[in-house]
XYZ file of C-alpha atoms in Angstrom:
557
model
C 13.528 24.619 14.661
C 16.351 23.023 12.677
C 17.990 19.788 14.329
C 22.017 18.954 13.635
C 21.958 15.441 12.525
C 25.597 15.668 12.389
C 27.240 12.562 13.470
C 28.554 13.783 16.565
C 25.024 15.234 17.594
C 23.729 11.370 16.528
C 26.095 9.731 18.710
C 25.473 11.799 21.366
C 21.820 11.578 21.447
C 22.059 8.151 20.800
C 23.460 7.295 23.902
C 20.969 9.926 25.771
C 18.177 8.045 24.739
C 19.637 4.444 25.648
C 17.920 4.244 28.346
C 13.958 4.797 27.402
C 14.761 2.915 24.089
C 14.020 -0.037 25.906
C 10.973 1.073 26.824
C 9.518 3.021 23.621
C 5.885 2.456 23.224
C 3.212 3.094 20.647
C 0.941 6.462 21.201
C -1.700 6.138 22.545
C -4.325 5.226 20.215
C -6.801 7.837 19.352
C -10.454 6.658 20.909
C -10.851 5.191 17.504
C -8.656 2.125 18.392
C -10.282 -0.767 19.861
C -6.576 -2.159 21.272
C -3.092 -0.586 21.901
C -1.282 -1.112 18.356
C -4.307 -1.333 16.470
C -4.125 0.993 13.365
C -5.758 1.822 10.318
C -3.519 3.662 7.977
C -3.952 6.073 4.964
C -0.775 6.557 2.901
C -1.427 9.640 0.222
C 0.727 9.508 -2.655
C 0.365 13.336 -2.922
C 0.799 13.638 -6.290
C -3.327 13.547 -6.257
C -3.504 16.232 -3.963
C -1.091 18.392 -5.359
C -2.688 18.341 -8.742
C -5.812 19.144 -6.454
C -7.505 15.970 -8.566
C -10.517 15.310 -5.828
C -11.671 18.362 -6.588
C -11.283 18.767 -10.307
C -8.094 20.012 -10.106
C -9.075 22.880 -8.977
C -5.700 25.705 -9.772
C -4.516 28.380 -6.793
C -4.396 25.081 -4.266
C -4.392 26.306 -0.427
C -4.074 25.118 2.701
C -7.708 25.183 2.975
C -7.870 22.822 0.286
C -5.330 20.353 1.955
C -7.550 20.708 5.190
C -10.355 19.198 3.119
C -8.000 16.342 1.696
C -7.264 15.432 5.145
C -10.708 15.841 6.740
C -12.178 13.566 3.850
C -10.370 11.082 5.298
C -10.631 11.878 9.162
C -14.466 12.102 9.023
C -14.529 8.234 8.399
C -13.893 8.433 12.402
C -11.510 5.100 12.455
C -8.351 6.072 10.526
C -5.472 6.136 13.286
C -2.264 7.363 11.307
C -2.007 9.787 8.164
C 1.010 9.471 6.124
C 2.127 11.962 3.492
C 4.484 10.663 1.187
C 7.349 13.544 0.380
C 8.117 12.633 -3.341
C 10.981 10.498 -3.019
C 14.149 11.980 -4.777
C 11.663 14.345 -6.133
C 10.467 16.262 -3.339
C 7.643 18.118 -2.565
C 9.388 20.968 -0.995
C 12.498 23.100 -0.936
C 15.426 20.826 -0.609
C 19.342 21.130 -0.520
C 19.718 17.859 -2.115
C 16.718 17.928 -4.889
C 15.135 19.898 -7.255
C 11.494 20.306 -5.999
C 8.654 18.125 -7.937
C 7.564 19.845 -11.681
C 10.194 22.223 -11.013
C 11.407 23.257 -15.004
C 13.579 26.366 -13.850
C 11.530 28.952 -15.819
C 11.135 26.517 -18.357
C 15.035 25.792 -19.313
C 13.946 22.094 -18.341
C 11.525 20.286 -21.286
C 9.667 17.805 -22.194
C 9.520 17.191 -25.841
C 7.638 14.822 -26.518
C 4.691 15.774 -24.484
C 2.686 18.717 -24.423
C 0.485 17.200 -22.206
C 2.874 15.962 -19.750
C 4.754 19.752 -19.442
C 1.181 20.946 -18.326
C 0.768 18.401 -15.754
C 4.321 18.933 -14.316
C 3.802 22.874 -14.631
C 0.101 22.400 -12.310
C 2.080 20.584 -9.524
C 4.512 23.189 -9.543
C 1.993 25.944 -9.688
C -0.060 24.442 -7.142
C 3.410 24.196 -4.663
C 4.207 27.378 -5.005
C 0.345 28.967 -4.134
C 1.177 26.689 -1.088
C 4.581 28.503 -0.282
C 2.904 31.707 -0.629
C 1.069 31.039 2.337
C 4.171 29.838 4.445
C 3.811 25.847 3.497
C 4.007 22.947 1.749
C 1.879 19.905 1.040
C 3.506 17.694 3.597
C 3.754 20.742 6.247
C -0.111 21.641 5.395
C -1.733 17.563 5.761
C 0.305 16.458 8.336
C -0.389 19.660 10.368
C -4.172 18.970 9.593
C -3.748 15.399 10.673
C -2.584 16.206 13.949
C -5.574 18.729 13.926
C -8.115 16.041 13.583
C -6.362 13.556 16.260
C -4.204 11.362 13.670
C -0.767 10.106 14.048
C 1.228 12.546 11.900
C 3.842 10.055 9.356
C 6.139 11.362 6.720
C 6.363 8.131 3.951
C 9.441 7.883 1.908
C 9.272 6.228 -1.095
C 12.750 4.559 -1.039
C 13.391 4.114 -4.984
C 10.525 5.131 -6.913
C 10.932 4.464 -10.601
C 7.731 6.185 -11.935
C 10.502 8.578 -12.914
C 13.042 6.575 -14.304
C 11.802 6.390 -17.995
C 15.073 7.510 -19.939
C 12.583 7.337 -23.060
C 10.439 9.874 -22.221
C 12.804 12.683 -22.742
C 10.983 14.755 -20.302
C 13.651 16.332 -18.532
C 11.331 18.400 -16.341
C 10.072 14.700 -14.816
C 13.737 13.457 -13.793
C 15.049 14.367 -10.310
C 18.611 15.447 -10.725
C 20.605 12.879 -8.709
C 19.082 10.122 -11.378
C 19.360 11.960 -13.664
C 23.017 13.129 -13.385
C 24.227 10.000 -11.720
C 23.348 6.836 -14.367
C 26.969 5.298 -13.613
C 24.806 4.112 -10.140
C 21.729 2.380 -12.213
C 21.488 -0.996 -11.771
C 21.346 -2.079 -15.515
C 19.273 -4.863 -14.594
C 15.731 -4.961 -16.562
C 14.262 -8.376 -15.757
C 12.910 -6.843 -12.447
C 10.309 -5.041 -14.100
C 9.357 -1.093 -15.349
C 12.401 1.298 -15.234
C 13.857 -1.549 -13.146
C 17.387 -1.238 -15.279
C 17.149 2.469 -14.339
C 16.874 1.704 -10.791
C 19.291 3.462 -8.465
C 21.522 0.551 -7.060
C 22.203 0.396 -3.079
C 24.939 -0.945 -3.468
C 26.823 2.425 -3.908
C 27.535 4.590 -0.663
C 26.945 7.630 -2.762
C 23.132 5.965 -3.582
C 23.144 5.480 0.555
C 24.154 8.359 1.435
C 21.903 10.959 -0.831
C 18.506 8.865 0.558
C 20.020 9.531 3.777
C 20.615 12.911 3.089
C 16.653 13.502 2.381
C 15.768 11.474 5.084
C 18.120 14.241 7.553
C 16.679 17.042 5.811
C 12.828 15.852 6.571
C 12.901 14.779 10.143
C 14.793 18.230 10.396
C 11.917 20.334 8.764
C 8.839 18.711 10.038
C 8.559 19.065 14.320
C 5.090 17.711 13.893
C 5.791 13.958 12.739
C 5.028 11.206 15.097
C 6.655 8.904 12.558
C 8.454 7.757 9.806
C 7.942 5.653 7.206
C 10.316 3.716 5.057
C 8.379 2.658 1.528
C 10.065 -0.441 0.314
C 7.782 -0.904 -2.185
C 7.407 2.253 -4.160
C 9.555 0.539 -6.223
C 11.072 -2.980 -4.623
C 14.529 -3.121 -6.433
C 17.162 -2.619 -4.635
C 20.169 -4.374 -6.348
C 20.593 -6.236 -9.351
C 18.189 -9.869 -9.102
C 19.723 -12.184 -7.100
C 22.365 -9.546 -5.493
C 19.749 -9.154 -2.223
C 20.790 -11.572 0.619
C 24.408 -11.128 -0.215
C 24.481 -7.084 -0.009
C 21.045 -6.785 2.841
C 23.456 -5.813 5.415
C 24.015 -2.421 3.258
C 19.921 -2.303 3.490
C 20.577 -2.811 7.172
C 23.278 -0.113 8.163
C 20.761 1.848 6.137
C 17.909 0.941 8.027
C 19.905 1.110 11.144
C 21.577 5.208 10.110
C 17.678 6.198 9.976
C 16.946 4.642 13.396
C 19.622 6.824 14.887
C 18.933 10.130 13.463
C 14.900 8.963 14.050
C 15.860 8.369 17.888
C 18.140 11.528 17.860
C 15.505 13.737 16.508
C 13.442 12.455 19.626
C 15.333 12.939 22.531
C 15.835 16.552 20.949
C 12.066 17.166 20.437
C 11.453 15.203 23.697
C 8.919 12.745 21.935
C 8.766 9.508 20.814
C 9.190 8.846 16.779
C 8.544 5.648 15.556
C 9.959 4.279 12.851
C 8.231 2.059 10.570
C 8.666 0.567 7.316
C 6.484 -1.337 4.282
C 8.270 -4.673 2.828
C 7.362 -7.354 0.931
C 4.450 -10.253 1.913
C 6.805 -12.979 2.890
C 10.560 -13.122 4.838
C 11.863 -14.835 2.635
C 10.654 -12.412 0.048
C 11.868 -10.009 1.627
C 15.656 -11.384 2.059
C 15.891 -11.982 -1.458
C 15.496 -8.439 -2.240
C 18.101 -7.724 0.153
C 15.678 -7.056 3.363
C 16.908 -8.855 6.176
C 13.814 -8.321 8.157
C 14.484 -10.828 10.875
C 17.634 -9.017 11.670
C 15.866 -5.365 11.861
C 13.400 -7.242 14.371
C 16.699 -8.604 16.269
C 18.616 -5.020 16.552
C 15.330 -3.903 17.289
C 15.143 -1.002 14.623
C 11.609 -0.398 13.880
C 8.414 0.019 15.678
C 6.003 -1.699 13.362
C 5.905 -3.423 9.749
C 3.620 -3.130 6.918
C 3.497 -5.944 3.839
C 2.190 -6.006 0.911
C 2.482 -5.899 -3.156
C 3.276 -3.656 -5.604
C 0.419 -1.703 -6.351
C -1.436 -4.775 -8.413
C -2.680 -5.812 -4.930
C -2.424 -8.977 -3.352
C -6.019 -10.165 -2.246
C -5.124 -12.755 0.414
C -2.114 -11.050 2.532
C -0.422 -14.073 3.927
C -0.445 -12.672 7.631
C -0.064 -15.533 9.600
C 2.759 -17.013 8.057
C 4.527 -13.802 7.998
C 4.113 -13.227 11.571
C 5.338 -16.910 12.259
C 8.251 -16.746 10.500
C 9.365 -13.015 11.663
C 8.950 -13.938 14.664
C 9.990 -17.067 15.272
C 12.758 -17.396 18.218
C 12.371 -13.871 19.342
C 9.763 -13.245 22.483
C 9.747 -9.922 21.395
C 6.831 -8.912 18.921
C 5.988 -5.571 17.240
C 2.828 -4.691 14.950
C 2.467 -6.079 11.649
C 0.086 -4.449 9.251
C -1.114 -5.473 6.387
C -1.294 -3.444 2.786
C -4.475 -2.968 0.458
C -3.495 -1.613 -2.567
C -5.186 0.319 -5.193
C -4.381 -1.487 -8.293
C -6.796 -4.588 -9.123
C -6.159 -7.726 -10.366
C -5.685 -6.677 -13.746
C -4.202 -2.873 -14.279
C -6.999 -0.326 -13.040
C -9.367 -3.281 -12.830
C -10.072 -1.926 -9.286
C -11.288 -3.569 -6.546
C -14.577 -3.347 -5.485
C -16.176 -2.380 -2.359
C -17.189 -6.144 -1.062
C -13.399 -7.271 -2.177
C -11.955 -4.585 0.080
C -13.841 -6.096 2.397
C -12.980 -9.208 2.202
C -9.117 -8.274 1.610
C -9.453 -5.990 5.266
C -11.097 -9.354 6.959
C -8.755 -11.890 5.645
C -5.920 -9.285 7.022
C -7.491 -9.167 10.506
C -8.502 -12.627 10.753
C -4.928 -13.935 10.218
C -3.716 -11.980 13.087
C -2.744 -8.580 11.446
C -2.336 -5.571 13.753
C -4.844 -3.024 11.460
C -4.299 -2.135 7.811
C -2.082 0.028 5.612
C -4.372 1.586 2.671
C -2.781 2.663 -0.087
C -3.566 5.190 -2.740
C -7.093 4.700 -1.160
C -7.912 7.842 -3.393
C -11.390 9.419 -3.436
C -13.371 11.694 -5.738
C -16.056 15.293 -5.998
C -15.181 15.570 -2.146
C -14.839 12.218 -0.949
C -18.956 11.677 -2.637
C -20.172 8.800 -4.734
C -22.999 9.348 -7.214
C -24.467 5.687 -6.644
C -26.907 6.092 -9.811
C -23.470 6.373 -11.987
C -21.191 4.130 -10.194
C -23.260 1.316 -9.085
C -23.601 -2.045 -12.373
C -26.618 -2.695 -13.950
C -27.621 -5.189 -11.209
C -27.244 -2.283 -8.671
C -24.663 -4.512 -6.340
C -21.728 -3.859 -7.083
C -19.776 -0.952 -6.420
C -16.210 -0.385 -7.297
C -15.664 3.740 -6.289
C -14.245 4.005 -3.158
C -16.406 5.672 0.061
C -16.111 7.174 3.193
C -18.318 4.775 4.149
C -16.512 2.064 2.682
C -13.281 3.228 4.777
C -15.384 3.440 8.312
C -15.829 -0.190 7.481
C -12.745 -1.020 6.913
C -12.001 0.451 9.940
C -14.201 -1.140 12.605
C -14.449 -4.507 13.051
C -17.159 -4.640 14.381
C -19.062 -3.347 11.498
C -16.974 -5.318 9.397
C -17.967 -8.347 10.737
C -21.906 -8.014 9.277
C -20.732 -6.795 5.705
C -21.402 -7.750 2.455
C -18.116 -8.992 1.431
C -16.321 -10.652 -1.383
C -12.925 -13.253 0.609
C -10.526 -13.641 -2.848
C -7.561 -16.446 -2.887
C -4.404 -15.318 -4.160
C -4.372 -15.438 -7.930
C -0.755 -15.458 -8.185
C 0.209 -12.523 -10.629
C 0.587 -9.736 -8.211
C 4.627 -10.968 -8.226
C 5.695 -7.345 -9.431
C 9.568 -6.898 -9.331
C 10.149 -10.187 -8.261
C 8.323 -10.253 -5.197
C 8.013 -14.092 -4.242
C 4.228 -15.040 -3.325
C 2.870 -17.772 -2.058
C -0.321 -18.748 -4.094
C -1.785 -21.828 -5.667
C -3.339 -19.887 -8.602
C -2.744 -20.109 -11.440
C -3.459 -23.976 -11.504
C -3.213 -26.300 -14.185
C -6.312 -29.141 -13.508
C -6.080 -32.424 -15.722
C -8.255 -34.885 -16.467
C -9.734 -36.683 -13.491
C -6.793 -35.316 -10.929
C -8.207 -33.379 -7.882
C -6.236 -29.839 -8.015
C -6.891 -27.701 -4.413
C -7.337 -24.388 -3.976
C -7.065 -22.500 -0.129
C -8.979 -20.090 -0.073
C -9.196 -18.096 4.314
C -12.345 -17.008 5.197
C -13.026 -14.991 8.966
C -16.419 -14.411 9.315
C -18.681 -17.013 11.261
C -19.944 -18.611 7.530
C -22.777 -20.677 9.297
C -23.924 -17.460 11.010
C -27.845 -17.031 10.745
C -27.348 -13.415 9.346
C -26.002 -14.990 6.454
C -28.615 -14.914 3.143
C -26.425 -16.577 0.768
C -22.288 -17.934 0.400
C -21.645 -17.779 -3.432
C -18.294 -19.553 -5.137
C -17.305 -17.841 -8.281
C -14.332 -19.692 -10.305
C -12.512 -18.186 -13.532
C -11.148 -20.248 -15.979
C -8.707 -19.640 -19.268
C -11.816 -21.401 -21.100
C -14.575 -23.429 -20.861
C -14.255 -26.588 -18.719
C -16.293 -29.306 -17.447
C -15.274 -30.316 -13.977
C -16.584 -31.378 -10.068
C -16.038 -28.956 -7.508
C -16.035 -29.477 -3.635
C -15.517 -27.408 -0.085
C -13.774 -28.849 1.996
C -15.148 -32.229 0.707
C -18.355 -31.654 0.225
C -19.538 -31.507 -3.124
C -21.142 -28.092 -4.129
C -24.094 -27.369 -7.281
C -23.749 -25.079 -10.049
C -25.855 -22.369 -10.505
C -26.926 -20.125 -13.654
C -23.900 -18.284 -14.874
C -26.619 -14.782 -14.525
C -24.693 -14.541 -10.945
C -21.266 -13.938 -12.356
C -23.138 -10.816 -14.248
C -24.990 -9.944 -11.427
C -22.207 -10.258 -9.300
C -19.814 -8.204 -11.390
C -17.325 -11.159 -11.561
C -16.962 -10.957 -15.214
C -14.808 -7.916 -15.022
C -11.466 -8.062 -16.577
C -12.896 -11.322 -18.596
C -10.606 -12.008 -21.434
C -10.825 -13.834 -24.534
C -11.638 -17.687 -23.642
C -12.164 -16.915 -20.261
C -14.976 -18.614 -18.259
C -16.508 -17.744 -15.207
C -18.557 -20.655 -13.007
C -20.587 -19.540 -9.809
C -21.406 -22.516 -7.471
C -24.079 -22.330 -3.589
C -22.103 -22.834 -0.793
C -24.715 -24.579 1.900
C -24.784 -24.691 5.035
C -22.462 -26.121 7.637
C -19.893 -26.257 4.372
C -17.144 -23.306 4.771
C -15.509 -23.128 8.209
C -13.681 -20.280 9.843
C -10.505 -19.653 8.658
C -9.130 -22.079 6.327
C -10.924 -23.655 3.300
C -10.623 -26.130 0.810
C -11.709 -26.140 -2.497
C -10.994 -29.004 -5.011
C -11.305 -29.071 -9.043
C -11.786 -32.210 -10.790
C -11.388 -32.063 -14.249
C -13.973 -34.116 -16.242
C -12.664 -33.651 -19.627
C -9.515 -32.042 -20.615
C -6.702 -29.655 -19.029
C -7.469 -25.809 -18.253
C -6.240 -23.702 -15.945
C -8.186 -21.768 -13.263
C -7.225 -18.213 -12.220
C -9.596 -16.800 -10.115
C -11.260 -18.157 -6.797
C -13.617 -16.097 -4.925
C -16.396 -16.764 -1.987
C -19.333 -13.970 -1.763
C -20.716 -13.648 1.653
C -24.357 -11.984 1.242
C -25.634 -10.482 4.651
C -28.389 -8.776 2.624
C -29.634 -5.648 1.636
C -26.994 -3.634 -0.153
C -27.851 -0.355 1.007
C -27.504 -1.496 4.852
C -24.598 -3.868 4.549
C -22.517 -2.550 2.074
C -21.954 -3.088 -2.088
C -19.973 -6.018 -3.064
C-alpha cells in the first residue's frame, strides 16, 4: 500500500488524529515485559546481516537466512522491540532518493585503492539482490520475522552516518550520491572527530529536506513497523562545534516534520506508531549538539528516548540525572532507555560478559525504563565455543551469548549474576559528547582524590562469595584506598590476571585489586577515595566485581 505524505494529506491527518494523540499509549508489552514501558531493545546495524557474517558469510542470502538472524535473537525470550537500521543515505533497498548500498552500476562505480573493499561492497549487493529475487529486502524480511516471533517491529535511521564520508578512500562505490554530489553542504568542521569535516550540515534545508525525503519513502514502504527510530548517534554532528543550541530549533522542526508524517501514516494504517529517538547521555549534552530535548518532551514529539555514546560505550549511563533534568517541571514522563554499546573501552577491547552485566544493572538501578543494545552482534548461529573463548583462568568471557542477552533481559535473573559495576572512565566523549565522569583523575601526594562508582545489587547479600575492587593506573603508585570510608586491603595482583582486568594494559600501566568486606559497599552510590603516598599518577579505570559463584550457573565475568 503506498501512503501520500504530501503536505496536504499531513495536515489533514494531522488534525484527524488530534484527538487520540492525547491519549497514545505504548503496545502492549509482549508477556516478556515485567511492566508497561519496559523494553529490551536490539538495534541491527544490518550491514552484518547483509554480508550474512553470523554465518560465515554465507553467499545466495534468503529470507530464510534473515529468519534465523532474527530468531537468534527472539529465542533469548526477553527482547521486546527489533530494530533494523535502513542504511542511512545509503539504503538498503530501492529508493527514489538513493542509490541502494554496494550498488557500483555494473561496475562504472570503483574503488581504486581497494581490491578488498570492491569485494565487500559487491557481497552486500549480491546478497540484496538474492533477497529481491524473492520479493524482499533486508528490512522487509527481519522486521516481518520480528513481528512473527511477537517483537515490536522498528525501522532505525541513522541520521548522519559518516562511516561513509572518507573523501580519501576514493572508493566511489562506498559514497551515497547526495554526499557525494552535494560537498558545498559539508560542514568543514574536523575537530568533532572521524569524517566529522565531511559531515552533512543541518543547517541547510536541502540537508533537511533529503533525510526527510527517506524518512517519507520508509514509513511509506514498510505497513509492518510499529515504530520509528531516529539514530542521533550514528554519527552525533550535526552543525559545525558550538553552532548546536543556536540552530536546535532546525533539529526541532525536523524532529517535529517526522512526528507528523509518523502520526499521519497512523491514522491511515489505523495503528499507533511511535516515534522514538537515541541522543546523547546528558541534556545538556544534548543541547549543545543542537538537541533541544526538553523542548521535544514539551511539544510532546516522541514516545520514548534512548542515551548513550558513540559506539566506545559508556559503562556507567548517567540515568538518573538524565531523567531529572528532562524532566524537571513537566508532570508528564515518557520512557527513557538506556544504550550498551559494542565498542569497549579501548577500540574492539570489548566488553565482557560480567561488564554487560554490570552496565544493564547500573542502567536499571538508576531508574532506566529497559535497555537499547547496540550492535549486540553474535557469531556460528548465535553459539559460543567456551573452550576457545573463555581466558586461561576460565572466568572470563568476552563473546557475546544468547544466554548472556536473556540476562540482560530479566531482572530477575540479573539480580544473582556474576557481574563486573564499571565507573565512567571518561574517554567515551566521541564527537564532543559532554560526559560527566571523574576519571581520568590526577591523585597527588597525600590529597584524598574520590571516585563514584553506582552499584544496584544488595552488596551485603548472603549469596555474595566475594566483592573485588580493581583500579588502573598510568604507572605504578603507592597509595591508601577506602569505600566509602572504610579503609580496604590489597590483595595479590594474580586477581587482575585472573580476572581479565589487564586487558587493554598499556605501557606503564598498573592494575591494583583490593577485598571489599562486608557491610562496606551500599546500594546505589559509592565512594571510593585515593590517597597518594608518594608522588602524582593518574588513575583511569575503577571497577567493583560482584562474585555470586560458580561461573557456569551465574554467568562469566
Amino acid at each position: 500500500m503506498t501512503i501520500n505524505l504530501n503536505h496536504k494529506a499531513l495536515l489533514t491527518s494531522f488534525f484527524a488524529v488530534l484527538f487520540f494523540l492525547g491519549f497514545t499509549s505504548f503496545q502492549e508489552p509482549k508477556e516478556q515485559q515485567k511492566a508497561k514501558g519496559f523494553r529490551i531493545i536490539h538495534n541491527n546495524d544490518g550491514t552484518d546481516a547483509l554480508a550474512n557474517m553470523w554465518f560465515n558469510r554465507k553467499a545466495n542470502l534468503s529470507r530464510a537466512d534473515i529468519n534465523r538472524y532474527v530468531d537468534i535473537v527472539a529465542d533469548s525470550k526477553v527482547v521486546t522491540t527489533y530494530m533494523m537500521c535502513t542504511g542511512s543515505d545509503f539504503v538498503y533497498y530501492r529508493s527514489k532518493y538513493e542509490r541502494t548500498f554496494g550498488d557500483d552500476l555494473n561496475g562504472t562505480l570503483s574503488c581504486n585503492k581497494s581490491t578488498a573493499e570492491r569485494d565487500a561492497f559487491k557481497h552486500y549487493y549480491n546478497n540484496f539482490l538474492s533477497l529481491e529475487k524473492e520479493g524482499t529486502d533486508i528490512i522487509d524480511a527481519s522486521l516481518t520475522r520480528a513481528k512473527e516471533r511477537g517483537m515490536e517491529a522498528f525501522i532505525s535511521f541513522r541520521v548522519n552516518d559518516l562511516h561513509f564520508a572518507d573523501t580519501s578512500s576514493n572508493c566511489r562505490v562506498s559514497y551515497p550520491d547526495f554526499w557525494y554530489n552535494n560537498p558545498q553542504y559539508y560542514t568543514g568542521d574536523p575537530t568533532q572527530g572521524m569524517n566529522s569535516a565531511q559531515a552533512l550540515d543541518f543547517t541547510h534545508d536541502e540537508v533537511r529536506q533529503h533525510k526527510l525525503n527517506l524518512i517519507r519513502e520508509q514509513l511509506e514502504k514498510y505497513p509492518q513497523i510499529d515504530g520509528y527510530d531516529l539514530d542521533f548517534m550514528r554519527f552525533i554532528v550535526l552543525f559545525k562545534t558550538g553552532d548546536g543550541p543556536a540552530k536546535s530549533h532546525l533539529i526541532t522542526s525536523f524532529v517535529k516534520s517526522v512526528r507528523l508524517m509518523v502520526d499521519s501514516v497512523s491514522a491511515v494504517r489505523k495503528k499507533d506508531i511511535l516515534l522514538s529517538v537515541r541522543v546523547p547521555i546528558t541534556v545538556e549534552g544534548c543541547l549543545e549538539k543542537g538537541i533541544d530535548i526538553r523542548e521535544w518532551h514539551r511539544q510532546g514529539l516522541v514516545d520514548f528516548i534512548s542515551i548513550g555514546a558513540h559506539w566506545r560505550g559508556e559503562t556507567a549511563t548517567p540515568i538518573a540525572k538524565f531523567k531529572k533534568d528532562l524532566f524537571q517541571g513537566f508532570k508528564k514522563t515518557i520512557p527513557v532507555y538506556g544504550s550498551i554499546d559494542d565498542g569497549g573501552y579501548q577500540p574492539r577491547e570489548f566488553f565482557s560478559e560480567g561488564m554487560y552485566r554490570g552496565m544493564a544493572s547500573h542502567i536499571l538501578g538508576q531508574g532506566g525504563d529497559g535497555l537499547y543494545l547496540f550492535n549486540f552482534y553474535f557469531e556460528n548461529d548465535g553459539k559460543v565455543d567456551y573452550a576457545k573463548a573463555l581466558n586461561e583462568s576460565g572466568l572470563v568471557n568476552r563473546t557475546r551469548s544468547q544466554r548472556l542477552l536473556t540476562d540482560l533481559g530479566d531482572p530477575t535473573l540479573l539480580a544473582n549474576r556474576n557481574k563486573i559495576y564499571c565507573a565512567s572512565d571518561g574517554v567515551t566523549n566521541a564527537y564532543g559528547v559532554l560526559q560527566i565522569a571523574d576519571l581520568p583523575m590526577a591523585c597527588g601526594n597525600g590529597k584524598k582524590s574520590n571516585i563514584g562508582i553506582f552499584v544496584s545489587d544488595a552488596p551485603d547479600s548472603k549469596n555474595l562469595q566475594s566483592r573485588l575492587l580493581f583500579l588502573r593506573t598510568d604507572k605504578m603508585a603507592r597509595m591508601d584506598l577506602s569505600v566509602n570510608g572504610k579503609e580496604v586491603k590489597p590483595l595479590d595482583s594474580s586477581f587482575a590476571l585472573k580476572y581479565d582486568r589487564i586487558k587493554g594494559l598499556q605501557d606503564g600501566e598498573e592494575v591494583y585489586v583490593y577485598e571489599i568486606p562486608n557491610n562496606t559497599l551500599l546500594k546505589g552510590d559509592n565512594q571510593v577515595t585515593v590517597v597518594s603516598k608518594g608522588g602524582i599518577f593518574i588513575v583511569k579505570r575503577l571497577e567493583i566485581a560482584l562474585n555470586y559463584g560458580d561461573v557456569q550457573k551465574h554467568g562469566y565475568f
